[in-house]
Amino acid sequence: MNQDLFQWSDDFNIGLPKIDEQHKELVRLLNALHIALREQSAPEDSREILDTLADHTRMHFAVEEGMMRVSEYPGLAGHKQNHADLLGQVRALQNKLDAGQATISFELLHFLKHWLIHHINESDKYFGDYYCASDDQLFGVGLPQDSLGVRKPWWKLW
């Protein structure tokens, strides 16, 4: 029996392989944190996983927002605010953990799981649809190609 907190399925894919892989990594880290809590691992082990999850989340948000900027996604401002709100909550939790005023709990994990599910299924899928529909129009002309004639993704141009 699978005891993961968050079971990934292809239904969560948004059509952008790089973003989908990053989402899978976030789910993997969330599940690792769940295992650490369930198995009552040392608090510093759980904290290390939480910090890694936070770092990967920041990196993922930066990549996603960069893609939104380049594609002139009209929902960028609201999406970016959602990201900033979550990162602010995570920073506040990390500060409370540092001060000994909080612990990592199952409630936190369920909050993060539900936030991620909602964000992927709503905001990220809208962006994925927009980006995929716009890809040929925005990026199809004049992009460098590799030796096989395949267009290079925009993130490999920098």
PDB file of C-alpha atoms in Angstrom:
ATOM      1  CA  MET A   1       0.000   0.000   0.000  1.00  0.00           C
ATOM      2  CA  ASN A   2       1.379   3.390  -1.010  1.00  0.00           C
ATOM      3  CA  GLN A   3       1.574   5.702   1.996  1.00  0.00           C
ATOM      4  CA  ASP A   4       2.694   8.835   0.154  1.00  0.00           C
ATOM      5  CA  LEU A   5       0.966  12.022   1.169  1.00  0.00           C
ATOM      6  CA  PHE A   6       0.752  13.149  -2.462  1.00  0.00           C
ATOM      7  CA  GLN A   7       0.460  10.588  -5.235  1.00  0.00           C
ATOM      8  CA  TRP A   8       1.524  12.072  -8.557  1.00  0.00           C
ATOM      9  CA  SER A   9      -0.450  11.255 -11.645  1.00  0.00           C
ATOM     10  CA  ASP A  10      -0.182  12.492 -15.211  1.00  0.00           C
ATOM     11  CA  ASP A  11      -3.382  14.448 -14.567  1.00  0.00           C
ATOM     12  CA  PHE A  12      -1.140  17.009 -12.837  1.00  0.00           C
ATOM     13  CA  ASN A  13       0.975  17.589 -15.963  1.00  0.00           C
ATOM     14  CA  ILE A  14       0.544  21.065 -17.418  1.00  0.00           C
ATOM     15  CA  GLY A  15       2.127  20.327 -20.797  1.00  0.00           C
ATOM     16  CA  LEU A  16       5.518  21.897 -20.097  1.00  0.00           C
ATOM     17  CA  PRO A  17       8.000  19.083 -19.409  1.00  0.00           C
ATOM     18  CA  LYS A  18      10.511  21.229 -17.491  1.00  0.00           C
ATOM     19  CA  ILE A  19       7.786  22.550 -15.174  1.00  0.00           C
ATOM     20  CA  ASP A  20       6.176  19.118 -14.829  1.00  0.00           C
ATOM     21  CA  GLU A  21       9.532  17.638 -13.740  1.00  0.00           C
ATOM     22  CA  GLN A  22       9.977  20.419 -11.186  1.00  0.00           C
ATOM     23  CA  HIS A  23       6.477  19.769  -9.853  1.00  0.00           C
ATOM     24  CA  LYS A  24       7.339  16.071  -9.497  1.00  0.00           C
ATOM     25  CA  GLU A  25      10.448  16.998  -7.500  1.00  0.00           C
ATOM     26  CA  LEU A  26       8.374  19.214  -5.192  1.00  0.00           C
ATOM     27  CA  VAL A  27       5.969  16.301  -4.660  1.00  0.00           C
ATOM     28  CA  ARG A  28       8.903  13.957  -3.978  1.00  0.00           C
ATOM     29  CA  LEU A  29      10.269  16.341  -1.328  1.00  0.00           C
ATOM     30  CA  LEU A  30       6.845  16.811   0.245  1.00  0.00           C
ATOM     31  CA  ASN A  31       6.502  13.026   0.463  1.00  0.00           C
ATOM     32  CA  ALA A  32      10.004  12.746   1.965  1.00  0.00           C
ATOM     33  CA  LEU A  33       9.007  15.259   4.635  1.00  0.00           C
ATOM     34  CA  HIS A  34       5.842  13.272   5.291  1.00  0.00           C
ATOM     35  CA  ILE A  35       7.897  10.086   5.750  1.00  0.00           C
ATOM     36  CA  ALA A  36      10.290  11.877   8.113  1.00  0.00           C
ATOM     37  CA  LEU A  37       7.382  13.045  10.285  1.00  0.00           C
ATOM     38  CA  ARG A  38       5.567   9.726  10.144  1.00  0.00           C
ATOM     39  CA  GLU A  39       8.727   7.863  11.172  1.00  0.00           C
ATOM     40  CA  GLN A  40       9.464  10.460  13.852  1.00  0.00           C
ATOM     41  CA  SER A  41      12.879  11.289  12.433  1.00  0.00           C
ATOM     42  CA  ALA A  42      15.077  13.773  14.247  1.00  0.00           C
ATOM     43  CA  PRO A  43      13.714  17.340  13.998  1.00  0.00           C
ATOM     44  CA  GLU A  44      16.890  18.490  12.243  1.00  0.00           C
ATOM     45  CA  ASP A  45      16.309  15.881   9.512  1.00  0.00           C
ATOM     46  CA  SER A  46      12.778  17.149   8.919  1.00  0.00           C
ATOM     47  CA  ARG A  47      14.045  20.729   8.932  1.00  0.00           C
ATOM     48  CA  GLU A  48      16.671  19.893   6.320  1.00  0.00           C
ATOM     49  CA  ILE A  49      14.007  18.416   4.038  1.00  0.00           C
ATOM     50  CA  LEU A  50      11.755  21.456   4.602  1.00  0.00           C
ATOM     51  CA  ASP A  51      14.618  23.817   3.752  1.00  0.00           C
ATOM     52  CA  THR A  52      15.391  21.830   0.585  1.00  0.00           C
ATOM     53  CA  LEU A  53      11.709  21.919  -0.345  1.00  0.00           C
ATOM     54  CA  ALA A  54      11.677  25.703   0.189  1.00  0.00           C
ATOM     55  CA  ASP A  55      14.821  26.152  -1.940  1.00  0.00           C
ATOM     56  CA  HIS A  56      13.396  24.047  -4.772  1.00  0.00           C
ATOM     57  CA  THR A  57      10.128  25.960  -4.549  1.00  0.00           C
ATOM     58  CA  ARG A  58      11.935  29.301  -4.891  1.00  0.00           C
ATOM     59  CA  MET A  59      13.896  28.020  -7.887  1.00  0.00           C
ATOM     60  CA  HIS A  60      10.769  26.573  -9.493  1.00  0.00           C
ATOM     61  CA  PHE A  61       8.861  29.829  -9.029  1.00  0.00           C
ATOM     62  CA  ALA A  62      11.731  31.789 -10.610  1.00  0.00           C
ATOM     63  CA  VAL A  63      11.757  29.493 -13.665  1.00  0.00           C
ATOM     64  CA  GLU A  64       7.995  29.628 -14.016  1.00  0.00           C
ATOM     65  CA  GLU A  65       7.860  33.417 -13.661  1.00  0.00           C
ATOM     66  CA  GLY A  66      10.694  33.764 -16.188  1.00  0.00           C
ATOM     67  CA  MET A  67       8.725  31.735 -18.701  1.00  0.00           C
ATOM     68  CA  MET A  68       5.692  33.892 -17.984  1.00  0.00           C
ATOM     69  CA  ARG A  69       7.650  37.101 -18.541  1.00  0.00           C
ATOM     70  CA  VAL A  70       9.165  35.894 -21.808  1.00  0.00           C
ATOM     71  CA  SER A  71       5.793  34.728 -23.119  1.00  0.00           C
ATOM     72  CA  GLU A  72       4.061  37.905 -21.910  1.00  0.00           C
ATOM     73  CA  TYR A  73       1.557  35.862 -19.914  1.00  0.00           C
ATOM     74  CA  PRO A  74      -1.273  38.215 -18.907  1.00  0.00           C
ATOM     75  CA  GLY A  75      -1.760  36.436 -15.556  1.00  0.00           C
ATOM     76  CA  LEU A  76       1.842  36.975 -14.415  1.00  0.00           C
ATOM     77  CA  ALA A  77       1.119  39.563 -11.710  1.00  0.00           C
ATOM     78  CA  GLY A  78      -1.483  37.465  -9.899  1.00  0.00           C
ATOM     79  CA  HIS A  79       0.520  34.270 -10.301  1.00  0.00           C
ATOM     80  CA  LYS A  80       3.637  35.970  -8.976  1.00  0.00           C
ATOM     81  CA  GLN A  81       1.654  37.276  -5.988  1.00  0.00           C
ATOM     82  CA  ASN A  82       0.457  33.745  -5.185  1.00  0.00           C
ATOM     83  CA  HIS A  83       4.083  32.613  -5.246  1.00  0.00           C
ATOM     84  CA  ALA A  84       5.181  35.509  -3.032  1.00  0.00           C
ATOM     85  CA  ASP A  85       2.397  34.804  -0.529  1.00  0.00           C
ATOM     86  CA  LEU A  86       3.421  31.160  -0.152  1.00  0.00           C
ATOM     87  CA  LEU A  87       7.119  32.000   0.117  1.00  0.00           C
ATOM     88  CA  GLY A  88       6.296  34.580   2.793  1.00  0.00           C
ATOM     89  CA  GLN A  89       4.411  31.959   4.793  1.00  0.00           C
ATOM     90  CA  VAL A  90       7.274  29.483   4.446  1.00  0.00           C
ATOM     91  CA  ARG A  91       9.830  32.126   5.526  1.00  0.00           C
ATOM     92  CA  ALA A  92       7.678  32.977   8.547  1.00  0.00           C
ATOM     93  CA  LEU A  93       7.516  29.298   9.488  1.00  0.00           C
ATOM     94  CA  GLN A  94      11.286  28.915   9.089  1.00  0.00           C
ATOM     95  CA  ASN A  95      11.797  31.933  11.370  1.00  0.00           C
ATOM     96  CA  LYS A  96       9.452  30.432  13.969  1.00  0.00           C
ATOM     97  CA  LEU A  97      11.295  27.118  13.741  1.00  0.00           C
ATOM     98  CA  ASP A  98      14.600  28.944  14.264  1.00  0.00           C
ATOM     99  CA  ALA A  99      13.171  30.666  17.344  1.00  0.00           C
ATOM    100  CA  GLY A 100      11.744  27.428  18.743  1.00  0.00           C
ATOM    101  CA  GLN A 101       8.197  28.752  18.413  1.00  0.00           C
ATOM    102  CA  ALA A 102       6.904  26.121  15.984  1.00  0.00           C
ATOM    103  CA  THR A 103       7.339  22.548  14.848  1.00  0.00           C
ATOM    104  CA  ILE A 104       6.843  20.906  11.501  1.00  0.00           C
ATOM    105  CA  SER A 105       3.443  19.234  11.640  1.00  0.00           C
ATOM    106  CA  PHE A 106       1.141  17.054   9.598  1.00  0.00           C
ATOM    107  CA  GLU A 107      -1.161  20.081   9.324  1.00  0.00           C
ATOM    108  CA  LEU A 108       1.643  21.945   7.549  1.00  0.00           C
ATOM    109  CA  LEU A 109       2.103  19.047   5.135  1.00  0.00           C
ATOM    110  CA  HIS A 110      -1.599  18.937   4.338  1.00  0.00           C
ATOM    111  CA  PHE A 111      -1.625  22.709   3.784  1.00  0.00           C
ATOM    112  CA  LEU A 112       1.335  22.435   1.376  1.00  0.00           C
ATOM    113  CA  LYS A 113      -0.219  19.466  -0.422  1.00  0.00           C
ATOM    114  CA  HIS A 114      -3.540  21.223  -0.949  1.00  0.00           C
ATOM    115  CA  TRP A 115      -1.853  24.475  -1.945  1.00  0.00           C
ATOM    116  CA  LEU A 116       0.255  22.662  -4.540  1.00  0.00           C
ATOM    117  CA  ILE A 117      -2.680  20.651  -5.931  1.00  0.00           C
ATOM    118  CA  HIS A 118      -4.825  23.763  -6.263  1.00  0.00           C
ATOM    119  CA  HIS A 119      -1.988  25.838  -7.740  1.00  0.00           C
ATOM    120  CA  ILE A 120      -1.068  23.200 -10.335  1.00  0.00           C
ATOM    121  CA  ASN A 121      -4.655  22.400 -11.301  1.00  0.00           C
ATOM    122  CA  GLU A 122      -5.727  26.005 -11.541  1.00  0.00           C
ATOM    123  CA  SER A 123      -3.023  28.620 -12.076  1.00  0.00           C
ATOM    124  CA  ASP A 124      -0.279  26.484 -13.617  1.00  0.00           C
ATOM    125  CA  LYS A 125      -2.583  24.676 -16.040  1.00  0.00           C
ATOM    126  CA  TYR A 126      -3.905  28.024 -17.304  1.00  0.00           C
ATOM    127  CA  PHE A 127      -0.331  29.105 -17.914  1.00  0.00           C
ATOM    128  CA  GLY A 128       0.563  25.777 -19.547  1.00  0.00           C
ATOM    129  CA  ASP A 129      -2.361  26.126 -21.943  1.00  0.00           C
ATOM    130  CA  TYR A 130      -1.408  29.721 -22.737  1.00  0.00           C
ATOM    131  CA  TYR A 131       2.257  28.899 -23.248  1.00  0.00           C
ATOM    132  CA  CYS A 132       1.588  25.877 -25.446  1.00  0.00           C
ATOM    133  CA  ALA A 133      -0.913  27.830 -27.564  1.00  0.00           C
ATOM    134  CA  SER A 134       1.510  30.741 -27.864  1.00  0.00           C
ATOM    135  CA  ASP A 135       4.690  28.722 -28.345  1.00  0.00           C
ATOM    136  CA  ASP A 136       4.699  28.569 -32.126  1.00  0.00           C
ATOM    137  CA  GLN A 137       3.628  32.179 -32.499  1.00  0.00           C
ATOM    138  CA  LEU A 138       6.043  33.566 -29.902  1.00  0.00           C
ATOM    139  CA  PHE A 139       9.048  31.307 -30.275  1.00  0.00           C
ATOM    140  CA  GLY A 140       8.749  29.592 -33.622  1.00  0.00           C
ATOM    141  CA  VAL A 141      10.588  32.126 -35.758  1.00  0.00           C
ATOM    142  CA  GLY A 142      14.296  32.743 -35.642  1.00  0.00           C
ATOM    143  CA  LEU A 143      15.282  30.622 -32.644  1.00  0.00           C
ATOM    144  CA  PRO A 144      18.620  28.855 -32.923  1.00  0.00           C
ATOM    145  CA  GLN A 145      18.473  25.193 -33.785  1.00  0.00           C
ATOM    146  CA  ASP A 146      20.738  22.369 -32.713  1.00  0.00           C
ATOM    147  CA  SER A 147      22.668  20.211 -35.177  1.00  0.00           C
ATOM    148  CA  LEU A 148      19.576  18.055 -35.814  1.00  0.00           C
ATOM    149  CA  GLY A 149      17.467  21.066 -36.730  1.00  0.00           C
ATOM    150  CA  VAL A 150      15.478  20.968 -33.495  1.00  0.00           C
ATOM    151  CA  ARG A 151      14.558  24.347 -32.071  1.00  0.00           C
ATOM    152  CA  LYS A 152      16.346  25.019 -28.765  1.00  0.00           C
ATOM    153  CA  PRO A 153      14.127  25.799 -25.757  1.00  0.00           C
ATOM    154  CA  TRP A 154      14.242  29.444 -24.694  1.00  0.00           C
ATOM    155  CA  TRP A 155      15.846  28.617 -21.332  1.00  0.00           C
ATOM    156  CA  LYS A 156      18.892  27.143 -23.080  1.00  0.00           C
ATOM    157  CA  LEU A 157      19.554  30.334 -24.997  1.00  0.00           C
ATOM    158  CA  TRP A 158      20.979  32.212 -21.999  1.00  0.00           C
TER     159      TRP A 158
END
